[in-house]
PDB file of C-alpha atoms in Angstrom:
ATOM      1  CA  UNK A   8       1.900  -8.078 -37.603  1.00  0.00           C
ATOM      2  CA  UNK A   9       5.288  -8.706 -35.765  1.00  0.00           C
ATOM      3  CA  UNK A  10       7.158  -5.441 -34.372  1.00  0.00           C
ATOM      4  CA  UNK A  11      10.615  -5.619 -35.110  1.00  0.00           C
ATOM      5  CA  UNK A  12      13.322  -4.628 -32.181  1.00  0.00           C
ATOM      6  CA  UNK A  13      14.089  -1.263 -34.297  1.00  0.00           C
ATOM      7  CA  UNK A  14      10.389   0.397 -34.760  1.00  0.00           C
ATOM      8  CA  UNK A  15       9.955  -1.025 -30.686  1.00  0.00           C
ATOM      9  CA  UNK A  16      12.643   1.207 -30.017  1.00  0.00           C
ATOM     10  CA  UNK A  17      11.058   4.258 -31.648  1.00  0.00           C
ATOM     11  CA  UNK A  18       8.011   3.685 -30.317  1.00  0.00           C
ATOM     12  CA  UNK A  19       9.323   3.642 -26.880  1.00  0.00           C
ATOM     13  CA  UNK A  20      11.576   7.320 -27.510  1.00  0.00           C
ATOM     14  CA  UNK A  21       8.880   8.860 -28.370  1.00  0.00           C
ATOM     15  CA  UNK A  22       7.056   8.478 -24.780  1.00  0.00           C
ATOM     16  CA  UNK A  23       7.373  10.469 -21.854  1.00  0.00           C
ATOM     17  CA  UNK A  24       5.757   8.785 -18.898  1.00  0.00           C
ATOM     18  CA  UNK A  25       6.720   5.008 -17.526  1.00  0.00           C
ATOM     19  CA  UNK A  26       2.972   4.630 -17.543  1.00  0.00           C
ATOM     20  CA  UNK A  27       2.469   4.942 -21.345  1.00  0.00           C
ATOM     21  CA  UNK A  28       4.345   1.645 -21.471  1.00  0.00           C
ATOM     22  CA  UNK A  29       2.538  -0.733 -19.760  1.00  0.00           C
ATOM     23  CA  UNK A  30       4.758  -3.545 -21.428  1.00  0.00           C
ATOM     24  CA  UNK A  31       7.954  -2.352 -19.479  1.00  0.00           C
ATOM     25  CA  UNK A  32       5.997  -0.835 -16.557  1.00  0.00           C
ATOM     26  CA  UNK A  33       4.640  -4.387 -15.562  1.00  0.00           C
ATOM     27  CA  UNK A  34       8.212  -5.425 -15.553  1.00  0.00           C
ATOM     28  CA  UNK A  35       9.478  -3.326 -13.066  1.00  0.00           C
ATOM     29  CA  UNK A  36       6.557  -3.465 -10.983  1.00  0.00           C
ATOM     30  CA  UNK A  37       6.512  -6.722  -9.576  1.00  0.00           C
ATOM     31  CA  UNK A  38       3.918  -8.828  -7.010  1.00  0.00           C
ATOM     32  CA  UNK A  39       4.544  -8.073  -3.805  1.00  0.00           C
ATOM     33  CA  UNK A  40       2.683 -10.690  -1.699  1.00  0.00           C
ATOM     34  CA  UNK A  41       2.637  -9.211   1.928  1.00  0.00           C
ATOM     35  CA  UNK A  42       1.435  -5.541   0.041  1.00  0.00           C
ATOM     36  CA  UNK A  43      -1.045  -7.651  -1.749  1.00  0.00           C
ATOM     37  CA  UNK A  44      -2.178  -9.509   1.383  1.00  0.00           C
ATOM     38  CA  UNK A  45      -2.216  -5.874   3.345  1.00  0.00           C
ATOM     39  CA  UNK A  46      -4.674  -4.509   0.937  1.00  0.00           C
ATOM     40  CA  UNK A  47      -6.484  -7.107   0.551  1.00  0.00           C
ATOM     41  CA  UNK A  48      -7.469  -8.125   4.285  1.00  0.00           C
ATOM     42  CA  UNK A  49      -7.857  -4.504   5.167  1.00  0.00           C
ATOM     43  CA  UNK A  50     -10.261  -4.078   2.295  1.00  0.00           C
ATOM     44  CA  UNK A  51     -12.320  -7.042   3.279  1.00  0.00           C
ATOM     45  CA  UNK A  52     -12.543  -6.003   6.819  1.00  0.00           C
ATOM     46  CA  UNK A  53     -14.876  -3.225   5.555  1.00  0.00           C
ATOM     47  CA  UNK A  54     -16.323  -5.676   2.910  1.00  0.00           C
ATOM     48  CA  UNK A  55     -18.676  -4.121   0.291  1.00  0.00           C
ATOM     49  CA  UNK A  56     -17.545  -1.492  -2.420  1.00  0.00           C
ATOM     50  CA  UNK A  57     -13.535  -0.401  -3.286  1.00  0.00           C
ATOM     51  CA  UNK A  58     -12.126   2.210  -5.412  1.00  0.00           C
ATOM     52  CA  UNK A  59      -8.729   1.520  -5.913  1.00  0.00           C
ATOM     53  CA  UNK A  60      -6.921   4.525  -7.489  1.00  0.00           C
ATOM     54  CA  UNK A  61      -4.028   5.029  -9.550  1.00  0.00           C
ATOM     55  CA  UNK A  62      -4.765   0.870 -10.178  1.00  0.00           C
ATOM     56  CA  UNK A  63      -1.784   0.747 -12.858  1.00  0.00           C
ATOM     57  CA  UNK A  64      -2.710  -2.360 -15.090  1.00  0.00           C
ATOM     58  CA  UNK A  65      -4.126  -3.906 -11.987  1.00  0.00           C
ATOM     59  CA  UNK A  66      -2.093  -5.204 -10.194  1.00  0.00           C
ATOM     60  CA  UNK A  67      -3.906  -5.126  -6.660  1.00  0.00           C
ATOM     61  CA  UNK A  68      -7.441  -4.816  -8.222  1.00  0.00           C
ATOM     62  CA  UNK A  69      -7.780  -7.969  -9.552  1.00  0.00           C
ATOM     63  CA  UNK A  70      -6.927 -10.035  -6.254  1.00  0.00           C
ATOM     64  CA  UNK A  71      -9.888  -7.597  -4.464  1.00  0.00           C
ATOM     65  CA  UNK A  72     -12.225  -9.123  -7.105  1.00  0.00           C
ATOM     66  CA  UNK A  73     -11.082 -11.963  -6.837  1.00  0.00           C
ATOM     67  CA  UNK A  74     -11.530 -11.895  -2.903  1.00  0.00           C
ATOM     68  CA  UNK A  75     -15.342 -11.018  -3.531  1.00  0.00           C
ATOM     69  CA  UNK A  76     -15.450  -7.079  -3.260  1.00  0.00           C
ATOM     70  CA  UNK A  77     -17.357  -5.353  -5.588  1.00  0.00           C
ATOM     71  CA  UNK A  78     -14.130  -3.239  -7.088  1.00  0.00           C
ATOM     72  CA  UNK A  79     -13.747   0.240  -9.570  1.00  0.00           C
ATOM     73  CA  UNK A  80     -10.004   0.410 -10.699  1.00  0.00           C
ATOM     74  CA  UNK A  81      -9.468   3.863 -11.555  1.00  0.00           C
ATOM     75  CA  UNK A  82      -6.184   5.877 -13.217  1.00  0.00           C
ATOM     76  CA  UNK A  83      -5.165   8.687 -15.598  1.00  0.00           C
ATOM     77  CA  UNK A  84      -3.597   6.555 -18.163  1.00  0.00           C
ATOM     78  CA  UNK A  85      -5.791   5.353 -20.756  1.00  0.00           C
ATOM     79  CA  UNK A  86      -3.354   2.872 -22.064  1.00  0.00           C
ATOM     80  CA  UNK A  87      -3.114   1.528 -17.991  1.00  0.00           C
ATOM     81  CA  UNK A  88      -6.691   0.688 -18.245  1.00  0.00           C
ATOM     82  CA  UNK A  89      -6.589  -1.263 -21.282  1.00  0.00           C
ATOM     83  CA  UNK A  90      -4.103  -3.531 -19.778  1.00  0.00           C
ATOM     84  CA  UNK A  91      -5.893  -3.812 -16.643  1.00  0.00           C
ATOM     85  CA  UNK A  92      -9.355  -4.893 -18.663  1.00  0.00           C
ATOM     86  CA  UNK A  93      -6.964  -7.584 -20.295  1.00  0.00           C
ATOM     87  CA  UNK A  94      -5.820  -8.770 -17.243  1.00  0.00           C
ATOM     88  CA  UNK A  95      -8.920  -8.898 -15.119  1.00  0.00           C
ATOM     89  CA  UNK A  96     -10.504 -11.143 -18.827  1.00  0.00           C
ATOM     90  CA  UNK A  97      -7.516 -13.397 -18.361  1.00  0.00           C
ATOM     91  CA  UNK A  98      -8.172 -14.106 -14.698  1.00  0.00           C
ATOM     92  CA  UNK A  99     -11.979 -14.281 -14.896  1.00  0.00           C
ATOM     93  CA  UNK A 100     -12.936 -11.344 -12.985  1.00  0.00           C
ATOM     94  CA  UNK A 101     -15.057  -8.369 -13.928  1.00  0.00           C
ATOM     95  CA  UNK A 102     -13.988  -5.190 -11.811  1.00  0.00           C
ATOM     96  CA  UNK A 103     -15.347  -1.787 -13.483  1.00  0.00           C
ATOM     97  CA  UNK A 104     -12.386   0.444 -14.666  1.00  0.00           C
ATOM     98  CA  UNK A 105     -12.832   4.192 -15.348  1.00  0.00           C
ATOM     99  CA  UNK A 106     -10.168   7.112 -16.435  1.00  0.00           C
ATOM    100  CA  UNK A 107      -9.701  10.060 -13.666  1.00  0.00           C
ATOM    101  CA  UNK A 108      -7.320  12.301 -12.398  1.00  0.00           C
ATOM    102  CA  UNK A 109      -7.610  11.664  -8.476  1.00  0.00           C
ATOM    103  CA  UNK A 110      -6.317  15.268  -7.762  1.00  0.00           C
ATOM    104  CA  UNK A 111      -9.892  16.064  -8.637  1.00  0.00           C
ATOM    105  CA  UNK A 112     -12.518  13.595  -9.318  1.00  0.00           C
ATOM    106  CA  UNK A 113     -17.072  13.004  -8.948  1.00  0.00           C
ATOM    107  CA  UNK A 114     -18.229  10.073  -9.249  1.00  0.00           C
ATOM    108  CA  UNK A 115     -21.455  11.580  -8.587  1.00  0.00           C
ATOM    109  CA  UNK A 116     -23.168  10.410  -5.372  1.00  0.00           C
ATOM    110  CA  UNK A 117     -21.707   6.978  -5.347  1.00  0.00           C
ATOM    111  CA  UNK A 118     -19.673   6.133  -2.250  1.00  0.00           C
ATOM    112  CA  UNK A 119     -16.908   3.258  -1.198  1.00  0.00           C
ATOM    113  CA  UNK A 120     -16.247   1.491   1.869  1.00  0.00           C
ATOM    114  CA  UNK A 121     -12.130   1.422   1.514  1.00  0.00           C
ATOM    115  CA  UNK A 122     -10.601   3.300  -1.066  1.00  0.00           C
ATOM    116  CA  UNK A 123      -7.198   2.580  -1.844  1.00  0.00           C
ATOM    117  CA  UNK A 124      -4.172   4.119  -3.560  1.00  0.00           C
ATOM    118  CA  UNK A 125      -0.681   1.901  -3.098  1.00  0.00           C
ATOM    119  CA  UNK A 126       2.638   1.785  -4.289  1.00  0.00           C
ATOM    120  CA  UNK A 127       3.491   5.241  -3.432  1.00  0.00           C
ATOM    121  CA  UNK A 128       1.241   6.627  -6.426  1.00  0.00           C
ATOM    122  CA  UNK A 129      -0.119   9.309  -3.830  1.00  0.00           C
ATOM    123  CA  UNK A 130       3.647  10.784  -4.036  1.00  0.00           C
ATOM    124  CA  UNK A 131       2.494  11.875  -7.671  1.00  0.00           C
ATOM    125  CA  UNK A 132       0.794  14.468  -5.783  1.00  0.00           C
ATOM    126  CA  UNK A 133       3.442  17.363  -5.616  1.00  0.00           C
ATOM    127  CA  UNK A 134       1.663  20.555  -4.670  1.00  0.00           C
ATOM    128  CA  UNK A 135      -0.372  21.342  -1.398  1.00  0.00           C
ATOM    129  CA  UNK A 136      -3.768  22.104  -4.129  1.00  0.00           C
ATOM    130  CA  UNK A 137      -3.033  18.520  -4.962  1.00  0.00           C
ATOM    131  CA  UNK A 138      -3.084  17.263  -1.995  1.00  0.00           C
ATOM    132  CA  UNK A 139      -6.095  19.127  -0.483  1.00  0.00           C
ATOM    133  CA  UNK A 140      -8.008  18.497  -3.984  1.00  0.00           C
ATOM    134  CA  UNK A 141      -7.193  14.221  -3.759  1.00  0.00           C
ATOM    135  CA  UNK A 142      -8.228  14.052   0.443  1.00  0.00           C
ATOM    136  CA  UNK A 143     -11.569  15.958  -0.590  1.00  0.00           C
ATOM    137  CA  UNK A 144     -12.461  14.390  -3.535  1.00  0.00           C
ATOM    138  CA  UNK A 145     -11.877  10.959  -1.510  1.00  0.00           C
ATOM    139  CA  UNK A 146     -13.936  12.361   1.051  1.00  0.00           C
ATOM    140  CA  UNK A 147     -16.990  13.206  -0.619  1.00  0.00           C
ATOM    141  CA  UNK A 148     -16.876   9.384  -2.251  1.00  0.00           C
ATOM    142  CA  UNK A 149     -16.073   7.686   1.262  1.00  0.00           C
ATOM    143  CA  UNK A 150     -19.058   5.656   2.966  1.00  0.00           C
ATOM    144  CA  UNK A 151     -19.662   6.957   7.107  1.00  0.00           C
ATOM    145  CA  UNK A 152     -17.225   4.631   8.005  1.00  0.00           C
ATOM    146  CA  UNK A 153     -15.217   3.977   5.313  1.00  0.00           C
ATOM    147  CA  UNK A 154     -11.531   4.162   5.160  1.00  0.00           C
ATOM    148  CA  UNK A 155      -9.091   5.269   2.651  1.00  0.00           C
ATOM    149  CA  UNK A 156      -5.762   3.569   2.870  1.00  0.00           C
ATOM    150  CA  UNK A 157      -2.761   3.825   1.177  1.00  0.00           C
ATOM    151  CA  UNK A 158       1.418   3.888   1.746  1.00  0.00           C
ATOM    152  CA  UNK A 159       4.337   6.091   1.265  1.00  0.00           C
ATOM    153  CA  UNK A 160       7.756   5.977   1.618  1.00  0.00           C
ATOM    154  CA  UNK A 161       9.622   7.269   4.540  1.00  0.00           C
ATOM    155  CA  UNK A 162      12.036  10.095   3.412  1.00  0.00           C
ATOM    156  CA  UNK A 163      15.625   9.919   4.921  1.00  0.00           C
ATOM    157  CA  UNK A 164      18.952  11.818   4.838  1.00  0.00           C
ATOM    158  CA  UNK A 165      20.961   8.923   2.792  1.00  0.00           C
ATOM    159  CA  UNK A 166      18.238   9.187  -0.240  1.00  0.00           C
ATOM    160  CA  UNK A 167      18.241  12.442  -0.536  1.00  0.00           C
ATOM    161  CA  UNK A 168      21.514  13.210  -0.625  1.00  0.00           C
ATOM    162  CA  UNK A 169      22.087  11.246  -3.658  1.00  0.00           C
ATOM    163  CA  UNK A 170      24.456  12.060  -5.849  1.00  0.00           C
ATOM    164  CA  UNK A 171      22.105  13.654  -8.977  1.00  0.00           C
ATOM    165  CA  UNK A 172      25.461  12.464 -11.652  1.00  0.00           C
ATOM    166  CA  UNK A 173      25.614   9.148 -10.304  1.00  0.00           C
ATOM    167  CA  UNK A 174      23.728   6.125 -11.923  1.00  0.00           C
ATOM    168  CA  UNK A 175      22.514   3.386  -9.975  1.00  0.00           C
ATOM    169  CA  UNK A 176      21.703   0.393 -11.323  1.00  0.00           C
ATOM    170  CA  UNK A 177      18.212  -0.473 -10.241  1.00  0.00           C
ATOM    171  CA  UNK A 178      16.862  -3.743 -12.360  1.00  0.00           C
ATOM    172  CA  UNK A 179      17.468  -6.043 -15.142  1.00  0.00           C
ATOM    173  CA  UNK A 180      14.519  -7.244 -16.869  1.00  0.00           C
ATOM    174  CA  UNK A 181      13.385  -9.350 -19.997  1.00  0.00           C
ATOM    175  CA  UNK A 182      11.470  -7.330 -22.785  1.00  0.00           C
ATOM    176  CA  UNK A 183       9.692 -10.138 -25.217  1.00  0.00           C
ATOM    177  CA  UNK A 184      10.579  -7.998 -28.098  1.00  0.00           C
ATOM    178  CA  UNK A 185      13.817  -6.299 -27.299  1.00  0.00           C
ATOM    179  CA  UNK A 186      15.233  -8.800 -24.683  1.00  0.00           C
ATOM    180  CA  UNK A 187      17.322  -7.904 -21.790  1.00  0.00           C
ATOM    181  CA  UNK A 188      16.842  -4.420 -20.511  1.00  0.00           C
ATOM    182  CA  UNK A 189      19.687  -2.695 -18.076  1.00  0.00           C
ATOM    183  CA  UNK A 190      17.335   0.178 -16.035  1.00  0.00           C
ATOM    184  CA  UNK A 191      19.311   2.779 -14.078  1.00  0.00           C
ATOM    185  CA  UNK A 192      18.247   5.997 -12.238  1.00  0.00           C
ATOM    186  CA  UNK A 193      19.625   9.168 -11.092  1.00  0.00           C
ATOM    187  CA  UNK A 194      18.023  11.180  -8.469  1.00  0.00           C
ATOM    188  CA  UNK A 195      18.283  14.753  -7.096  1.00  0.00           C
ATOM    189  CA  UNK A 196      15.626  16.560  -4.482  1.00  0.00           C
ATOM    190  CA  UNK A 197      14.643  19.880  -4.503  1.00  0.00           C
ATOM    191  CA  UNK A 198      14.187  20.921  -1.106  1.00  0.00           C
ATOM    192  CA  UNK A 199      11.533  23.845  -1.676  1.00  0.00           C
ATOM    193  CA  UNK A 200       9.316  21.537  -3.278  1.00  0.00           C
ATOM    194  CA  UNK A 201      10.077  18.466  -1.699  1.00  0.00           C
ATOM    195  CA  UNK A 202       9.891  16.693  -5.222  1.00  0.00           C
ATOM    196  CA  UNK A 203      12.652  13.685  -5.519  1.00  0.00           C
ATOM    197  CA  UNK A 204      13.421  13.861  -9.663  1.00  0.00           C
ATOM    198  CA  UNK A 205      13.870  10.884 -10.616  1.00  0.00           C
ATOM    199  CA  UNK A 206      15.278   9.547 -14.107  1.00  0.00           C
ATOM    200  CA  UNK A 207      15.424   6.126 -15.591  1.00  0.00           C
ATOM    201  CA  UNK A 208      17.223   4.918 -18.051  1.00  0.00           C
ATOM    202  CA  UNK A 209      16.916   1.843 -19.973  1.00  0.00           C
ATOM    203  CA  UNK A 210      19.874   0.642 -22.333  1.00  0.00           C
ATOM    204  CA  UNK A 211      19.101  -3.150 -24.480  1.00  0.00           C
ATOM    205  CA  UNK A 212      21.925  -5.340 -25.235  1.00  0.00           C
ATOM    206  CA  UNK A 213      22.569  -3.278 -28.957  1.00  0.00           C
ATOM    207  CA  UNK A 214      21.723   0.462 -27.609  1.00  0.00           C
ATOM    208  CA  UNK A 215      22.230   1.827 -24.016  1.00  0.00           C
ATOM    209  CA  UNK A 216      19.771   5.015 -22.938  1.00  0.00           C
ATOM    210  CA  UNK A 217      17.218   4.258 -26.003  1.00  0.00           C
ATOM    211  CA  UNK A 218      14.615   5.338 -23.123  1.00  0.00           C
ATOM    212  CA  UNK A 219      14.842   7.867 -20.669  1.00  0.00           C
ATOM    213  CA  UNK A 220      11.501   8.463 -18.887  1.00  0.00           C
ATOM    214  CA  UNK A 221      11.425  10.685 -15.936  1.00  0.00           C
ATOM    215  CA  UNK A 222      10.066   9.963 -12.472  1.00  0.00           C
ATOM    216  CA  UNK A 223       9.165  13.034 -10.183  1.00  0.00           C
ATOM    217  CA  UNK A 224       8.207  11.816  -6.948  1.00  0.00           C
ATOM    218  CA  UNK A 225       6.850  14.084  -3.736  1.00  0.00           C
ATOM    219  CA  UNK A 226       8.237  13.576  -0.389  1.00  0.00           C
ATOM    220  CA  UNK A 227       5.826  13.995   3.193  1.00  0.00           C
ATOM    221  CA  UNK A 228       7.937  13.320   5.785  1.00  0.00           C
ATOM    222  CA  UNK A 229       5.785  11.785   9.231  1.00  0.00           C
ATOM    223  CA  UNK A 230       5.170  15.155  11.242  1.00  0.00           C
ATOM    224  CA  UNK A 231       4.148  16.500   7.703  1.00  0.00           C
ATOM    225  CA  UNK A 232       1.216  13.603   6.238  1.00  0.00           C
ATOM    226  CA  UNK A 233      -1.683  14.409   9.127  1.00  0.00           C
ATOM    227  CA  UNK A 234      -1.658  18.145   7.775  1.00  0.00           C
ATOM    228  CA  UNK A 235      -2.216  17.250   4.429  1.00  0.00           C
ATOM    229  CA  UNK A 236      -4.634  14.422   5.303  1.00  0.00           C
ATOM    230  CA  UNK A 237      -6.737  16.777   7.091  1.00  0.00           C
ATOM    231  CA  UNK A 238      -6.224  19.748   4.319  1.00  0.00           C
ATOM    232  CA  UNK A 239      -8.866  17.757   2.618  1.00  0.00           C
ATOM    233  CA  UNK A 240     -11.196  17.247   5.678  1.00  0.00           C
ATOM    234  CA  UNK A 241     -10.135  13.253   6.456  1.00  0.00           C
ATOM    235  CA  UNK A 242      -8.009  12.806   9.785  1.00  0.00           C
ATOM    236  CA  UNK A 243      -5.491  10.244  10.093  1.00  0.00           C
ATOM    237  CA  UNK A 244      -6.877   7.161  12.302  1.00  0.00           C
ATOM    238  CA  UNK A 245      -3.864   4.721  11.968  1.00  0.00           C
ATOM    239  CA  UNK A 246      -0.213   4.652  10.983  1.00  0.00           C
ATOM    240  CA  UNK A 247       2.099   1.134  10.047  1.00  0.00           C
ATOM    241  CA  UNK A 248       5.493   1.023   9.181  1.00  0.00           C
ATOM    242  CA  UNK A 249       5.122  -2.056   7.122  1.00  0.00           C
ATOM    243  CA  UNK A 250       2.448  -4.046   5.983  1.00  0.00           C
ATOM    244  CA  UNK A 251       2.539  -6.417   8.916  1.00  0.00           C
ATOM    245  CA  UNK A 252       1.403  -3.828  10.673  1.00  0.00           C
ATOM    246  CA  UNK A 253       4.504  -3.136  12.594  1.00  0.00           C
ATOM    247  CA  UNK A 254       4.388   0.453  14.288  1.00  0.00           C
ATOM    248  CA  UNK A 255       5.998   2.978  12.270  1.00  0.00           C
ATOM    249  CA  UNK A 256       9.640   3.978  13.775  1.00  0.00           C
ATOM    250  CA  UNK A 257      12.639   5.846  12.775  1.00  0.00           C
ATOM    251  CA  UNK A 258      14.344   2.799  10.836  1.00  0.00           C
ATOM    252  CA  UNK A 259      10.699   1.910   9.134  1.00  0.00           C
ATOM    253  CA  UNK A 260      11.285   2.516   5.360  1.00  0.00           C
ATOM    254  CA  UNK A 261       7.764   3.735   4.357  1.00  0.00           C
ATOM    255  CA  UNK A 262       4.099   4.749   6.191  1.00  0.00           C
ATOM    256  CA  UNK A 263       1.168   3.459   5.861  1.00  0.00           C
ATOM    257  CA  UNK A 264      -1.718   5.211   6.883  1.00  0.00           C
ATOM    258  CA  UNK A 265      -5.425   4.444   7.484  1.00  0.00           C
ATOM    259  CA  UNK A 266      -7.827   7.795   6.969  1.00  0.00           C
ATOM    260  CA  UNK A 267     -11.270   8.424   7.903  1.00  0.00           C
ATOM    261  CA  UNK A 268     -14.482  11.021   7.877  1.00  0.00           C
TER     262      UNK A 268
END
């Protein structure tokens, strides 16, 4: 049964999370190679088993199957899942996904030698039980020497003090059913929590804001991320500015960190 342009548009108003919408979240979220090529080498220098969490629709756990691990995709969003299954069918590869909330999470006594979470989805993580809850739930599922891994932005000065009234234009993208998509964001931070709200906005060519779908987003600045790493009982074994590897510095625009038992 086609979906006409109208009853797309009411579909999409009546969600409140960018991750209900895996159509429009795939969009957005495109390859990177050198993050790809990051996760992937690091993951393989462990070799063995990976639990990459908050996987989206699977966008970095298919190319670990595909490099030989033996790979669980994990994330809250049902919907997420289903697209990743699709995907991994479509490129021949048969990772395991499962639904859980990686604030909290058992997976009984099975363990992993890497455990990933990329693309800033730790930053959905706002409050300190958050925090403490995700590093020991990773810790109880990390091998002796396994390593969990995964990268952040840097916080500066300039992005917080955006203007919260002021729209910037962040991405035009191609929707198969409504076409051409206009995305914009506001952003204020709220310095006692250290959450960066985020809104997005997306306007088609016949109706601008049909979607707004909000986009809260924690900030750890450097001195800040080895306390909460070791809240949970991990320590912090390595930190990159990049994903060459660079070190991190004051102009690096996000951290990536390497954890461990």
């Amino acid at each position: 049964m086609q979906v006409t342009k109208l009853s797309a548009n009411i579909a999409l108003m009546e969600q409140n999370s960018l991750y209900d919408r895996p159509d429009l979240y795939d969009l957005m979220a495109l390859r990177d190679p050198i993050l790809e090529r990051f996760y992937v080498e690091t993951a393989c220098e462990r070799g063995g088993r990976v639990l990459d969490l908050a996987c989206g629709s699977g966008r970095l756990t298919i190319p670990l199957a595909q490099a030989g691990l033996e790979v669980v995709g994990a994330d809250l969003s049902s919907v997420m899942l289903e697209r990743a299954g699709t995907y991994a069918r479509s490129h021949a590869v048969e990772p395991r996904f499962i639904q859980l909330d990686m604030r909290d999470f058992d997976l009984d006594e099975r363990t992993f030698d890497t455990i990933i979470v990329a693309m800033n989805s730790v930053l959905h993580l706002h409050s300190l039980d958050d925090f403490a809850g995700f590093f020991k739930s990773v810790g109880r599922h990390l091998s002796p020497n396994g390593r969990l891994v995964f990268d952040a932005f840097l916080p500066n000065i300039a992005m917080l003090n955006a203007d919260p009234g002021k729209r910037e234009a962040i991405g035009t993208v191609v929707h198969a059913a409504l076409g051409t998509i206009i995305v914009e964001e506001t952003a204020s931070y709220d310095p006692l929590t250290q959450v960066k709200h985020v809104n997005w906005y997306w306007s088609s060519e016949t109706e601008k804001d049909f979607w707004k779908v909000p986009l809260p987003m924690r900030c750890v600045f450097p001195q800040e991320m080895p306390l909460l790493i070791a809240s949970g009982g991990l320590s912090l074994i390595e930190r990159f500015g990049d994903f060459d590897r660079r070190p991190l510095t004051a102009g690096s625009m996000r951290q990536i960190c390497v954890c461990g038992l």
